[in-house]
Amino acid sequence: MDDKKLWQLYAKTKDKHIKEKLILKYVSIVKNVAGRLFSSYGNNVEYEDLISYGIFGLMDAIEKFDHNKNVKFETYAQIRIRGAIIDQLRNLDWVPRSIRQKHKNIERAYFELENKLGRYATDTEIAEYVGISKRELDNVFNEIHTLSVVSLEEKISNNSSFSIVSNYHEYNPDKTIEKEEIKAELIRSLENLSEKEQMVIKLYYYEELTYKEIAHILNVSESRISQIHSKAINKLGTKLSNII
């Protein structure tokens, strides 16, 4: 049975066996989305938990998908699955307060030390400045990276006009225009980043390179890439808060 007939049959019967077939057919989307988020969130979450949250998102997508609309299910499902995972993580409030405090401390340390030195501070200098070892600093960078990504994801997922899911069932010209304006503003906001910050964002999100690969290209440490990424995400997050 081809995809179109399968969707038509499920829409007509809501048969649980057909739904199971659809879940098995598209479960790879859950794995892809969960894998991408897991790589962003680091060791602070379990991959299996992300899969579980994503399955609920897939089930919801199957239930609400209208195969008569001119939208590919894969595109629709990715957004539903991603949203379900992020919503669940937010509901669990899984980011410890200690990580948020470390985030502030390290950002302040970079600001103070770089103003004093008149140049970028090295990882070793930052570690000495805050009184921790280089290994502890690396761990903090991993935590900061997780927090910065989650913060931006939450801002985006909290804004219904920024998601095509909210406009899927009902066309609203005003909302469509608003969403396009937001996208355009976000693109323009990249221009507010430094050249190196823009490079890191583009290589990480558009080219999907790892920190290690980006560090090699820019000839800096992985920790430095993490710090640059965190600063860029914070700037974009502030910009996003101002426009949505």
Coordinates of C-alpha atoms in Angstrom, one line a residue:
M1 CA 0.0 0.0 0.0
D2 CA 1.5 3.4 -1.0
D3 CA 1.7 6.3 1.3
K4 CA -1.2 8.2 0.0
K5 CA -3.6 5.3 0.4
L6 CA -2.2 4.5 3.8
W7 CA -3.0 8.1 5.0
Q8 CA -6.4 8.1 3.3
L9 CA -7.3 4.8 5.1
Y10 CA -6.1 6.1 8.4
A11 CA -8.0 9.3 8.0
K12 CA -11.2 7.4 7.3
T13 CA -10.9 4.6 9.9
K14 CA -8.5 5.8 12.6
D15 CA -7.5 2.1 12.8
K16 CA -4.8 1.7 15.5
H17 CA -3.0 -1.0 13.4
I18 CA -2.6 1.5 10.6
K19 CA -1.4 4.1 13.1
E20 CA 1.3 1.6 14.3
K21 CA 2.4 1.1 10.7
L22 CA 2.7 4.9 10.3
I23 CA 4.7 5.2 13.5
L24 CA 7.1 2.5 12.4
K25 CA 7.4 4.0 9.0
Y26 CA 8.4 7.5 10.3
V27 CA 10.2 6.6 13.6
S28 CA 13.4 7.4 11.8
I29 CA 12.4 11.1 11.9
V30 CA 12.3 10.9 15.7
K31 CA 15.8 9.4 15.8
N32 CA 17.1 12.1 13.6
V33 CA 15.6 14.9 15.6
A34 CA 16.5 13.4 18.9
G35 CA 20.1 12.8 17.7
R36 CA 20.5 16.4 16.7
L37 CA 19.1 17.7 20.0
F38 CA 21.2 15.2 22.0
S39 CA 24.4 16.5 20.3
S40 CA 23.4 20.0 21.3
Y41 CA 22.4 19.3 24.9
G42 CA 25.5 17.3 25.7
N43 CA 25.5 14.8 28.6
N44 CA 22.8 16.5 30.5
V45 CA 20.0 14.4 29.0
E46 CA 19.5 10.8 28.1
Y47 CA 19.2 9.9 24.4
E48 CA 16.5 7.3 25.2
D49 CA 14.4 10.0 27.0
L50 CA 14.6 12.3 24.0
I51 CA 13.4 9.4 21.8
S52 CA 10.5 8.7 24.2
Y53 CA 9.4 12.4 24.1
G54 CA 9.8 12.4 20.4
I55 CA 7.6 9.4 19.9
F56 CA 4.7 11.3 21.6
G57 CA 5.4 14.1 19.2
L58 CA 5.2 11.7 16.2
M59 CA 1.9 10.2 17.4
D60 CA 0.5 13.7 17.8
A61 CA 1.7 14.6 14.3
I62 CA 0.1 11.5 12.8
E63 CA -3.2 12.3 14.6
K64 CA -3.3 15.9 13.5
F65 CA -1.8 15.7 10.0
D66 CA -4.1 16.5 7.1
H67 CA -2.8 14.6 4.0
N68 CA -4.9 16.8 1.8
K69 CA -2.8 19.9 2.6
N70 CA 0.1 20.7 0.4
V71 CA 2.7 20.0 3.2
K72 CA 5.0 17.0 3.4
F73 CA 4.5 14.9 6.5
E74 CA 8.2 14.7 7.1
T75 CA 8.4 18.5 7.4
Y76 CA 5.3 18.7 9.6
A77 CA 6.4 15.8 11.8
Q78 CA 9.9 17.2 12.4
I79 CA 8.5 20.4 13.9
R80 CA 5.9 18.5 16.1
I81 CA 8.6 16.1 17.3
R82 CA 11.1 18.9 18.0
G83 CA 8.5 20.9 19.9
A84 CA 7.3 17.9 21.9
I85 CA 10.9 17.2 23.1
I86 CA 11.7 20.8 24.0
D87 CA 8.3 21.2 25.7
Q88 CA 9.0 18.1 27.9
L89 CA 12.5 19.3 28.8
R90 CA 11.1 22.7 29.8
N91 CA 8.3 21.1 31.8
L92 CA 10.9 19.1 33.7
D93 CA 13.0 22.3 34.3
W94 CA 16.0 20.1 33.9
V95 CA 18.7 22.8 33.6
P96 CA 20.0 23.2 37.2
R97 CA 20.3 26.6 38.7
S98 CA 24.0 25.9 39.3
I99 CA 24.6 25.8 35.5
R100 CA 22.9 29.1 35.0
Q101 CA 25.1 30.7 37.7
K102 CA 28.2 29.2 36.2
H103 CA 27.1 30.7 32.9
K104 CA 26.9 34.2 34.4
N105 CA 30.2 33.8 36.2
I106 CA 32.2 32.7 33.1
E107 CA 30.6 35.4 30.9
R108 CA 31.6 38.0 33.5
A109 CA 35.1 36.6 33.8
Y110 CA 35.6 36.9 30.0
F111 CA 34.3 40.4 30.0
E112 CA 36.5 41.6 32.9
L113 CA 39.7 39.8 31.9
E114 CA 39.5 40.7 28.2
N115 CA 38.9 44.4 29.1
K116 CA 41.9 44.2 31.3
L117 CA 44.1 42.5 28.8
G118 CA 42.8 44.3 25.7
R119 CA 42.6 41.0 23.8
Y120 CA 40.9 37.6 23.8
A121 CA 41.7 35.7 27.0
T122 CA 43.0 32.1 26.7
D123 CA 41.2 29.2 28.4
T124 CA 44.1 28.8 30.8
E125 CA 43.9 32.5 31.8
I126 CA 40.2 32.3 32.3
A127 CA 40.6 29.1 34.4
E128 CA 43.2 30.8 36.6
Y129 CA 41.1 34.0 36.8
V130 CA 38.0 32.1 38.2
G131 CA 40.1 29.7 40.3
I132 CA 39.4 26.4 38.6
S133 CA 41.3 23.8 36.6
K134 CA 41.4 23.7 32.8
R135 CA 39.4 20.5 32.9
E136 CA 36.7 22.1 35.1
L137 CA 36.5 25.0 32.7
D138 CA 36.0 22.6 29.8
N139 CA 33.1 21.0 31.7
V140 CA 31.6 24.4 32.4
F141 CA 31.8 25.2 28.6
N142 CA 29.9 22.0 27.8
E143 CA 27.2 23.0 30.3
I144 CA 27.1 26.6 29.0
H145 CA 26.7 25.3 25.4
T146 CA 23.7 23.2 26.5
L147 CA 22.1 26.2 28.3
S148 CA 22.6 28.6 25.5
V149 CA 21.1 26.3 22.9
V150 CA 18.1 25.4 25.2
S151 CA 17.5 29.1 25.9
L152 CA 17.2 30.0 22.2
E153 CA 15.2 26.9 21.5
E154 CA 12.7 27.9 24.2
K155 CA 12.4 31.4 22.9
I156 CA 11.6 30.1 19.4
S157 CA 9.2 27.4 20.6
N158 CA 7.4 29.8 22.9
N159 CA 6.5 32.1 20.0
S160 CA 3.6 30.6 18.1
S161 CA 3.9 32.9 15.1
F162 CA 7.4 31.7 14.5
S163 CA 6.3 28.1 14.0
I164 CA 4.7 26.9 10.8
V165 CA 2.8 24.4 12.9
S166 CA 0.6 27.1 14.3
N167 CA -0.4 28.2 10.8
Y168 CA -0.8 24.7 9.4
H169 CA -4.6 24.2 10.0
E170 CA -5.7 27.8 9.4
Y171 CA -4.3 30.4 7.0
N172 CA -3.9 33.8 8.6
P173 CA -2.5 36.5 6.4
D174 CA -1.5 38.7 9.3
K175 CA 0.4 35.9 11.0
T176 CA 2.1 34.9 7.8
I177 CA 3.3 38.4 7.3
E178 CA 4.5 38.6 10.9
K179 CA 6.4 35.3 10.6
E180 CA 8.2 36.5 7.5
E181 CA 9.1 39.8 9.2
I182 CA 10.5 37.8 12.1
K183 CA 12.6 35.6 9.8
A184 CA 13.9 38.6 8.0
E185 CA 14.8 40.3 11.3
L186 CA 16.6 37.2 12.5
I187 CA 18.7 37.1 9.3
R188 CA 19.5 40.8 9.8
S189 CA 20.4 40.2 13.4
L190 CA 23.3 38.0 12.3
E191 CA 24.9 41.1 11.0
N192 CA 25.1 42.3 14.6
L193 CA 27.5 39.5 15.5
S194 CA 31.2 39.8 15.1
E195 CA 32.8 38.2 12.0
K196 CA 34.1 35.2 14.1
E197 CA 30.7 34.8 15.8
Q198 CA 28.9 34.7 12.4
M199 CA 31.4 32.2 11.2
V200 CA 30.9 29.9 14.2
I201 CA 27.1 30.1 13.9
K202 CA 27.1 29.4 10.1
L203 CA 29.6 26.5 10.4
Y204 CA 27.8 24.9 13.3
Y205 CA 24.1 25.3 12.2
Y206 CA 24.3 25.5 8.4
E207 CA 27.3 23.4 7.7
E208 CA 26.7 21.1 10.7
L209 CA 30.3 20.9 11.7
T210 CA 31.4 19.9 15.2
Y211 CA 33.2 22.2 17.6
K212 CA 36.4 20.2 17.0
E213 CA 36.1 20.8 13.2
I214 CA 35.4 24.5 13.6
A215 CA 38.2 24.9 16.1
H216 CA 40.6 23.4 13.5
I217 CA 39.4 25.8 10.8
L218 CA 39.7 28.9 13.0
N219 CA 42.8 27.7 14.7
V220 CA 41.5 28.0 18.3
S221 CA 40.6 25.6 21.0
E222 CA 37.2 23.8 21.2
S223 CA 36.6 25.6 24.5
R224 CA 37.1 28.9 22.7
I225 CA 34.5 27.9 20.0
S226 CA 32.1 27.0 22.8
Q227 CA 32.5 30.4 24.4
I228 CA 32.1 32.2 21.0
H229 CA 29.0 30.2 20.3
S230 CA 27.5 31.0 23.7
K231 CA 28.1 34.7 23.2
A232 CA 26.5 34.6 19.8
I233 CA 23.5 32.7 21.0
N234 CA 23.0 35.1 23.8
K235 CA 23.1 38.0 21.4
L236 CA 20.6 36.3 19.1
G237 CA 18.4 35.4 22.0
T238 CA 18.3 39.0 23.2
K239 CA 17.4 40.1 19.7
L240 CA 14.8 37.5 19.4
S241 CA 13.2 38.5 22.7
N242 CA 12.9 42.1 21.4
I243 CA 11.1 41.1 18.2
I244 CA 8.7 38.4 19.1

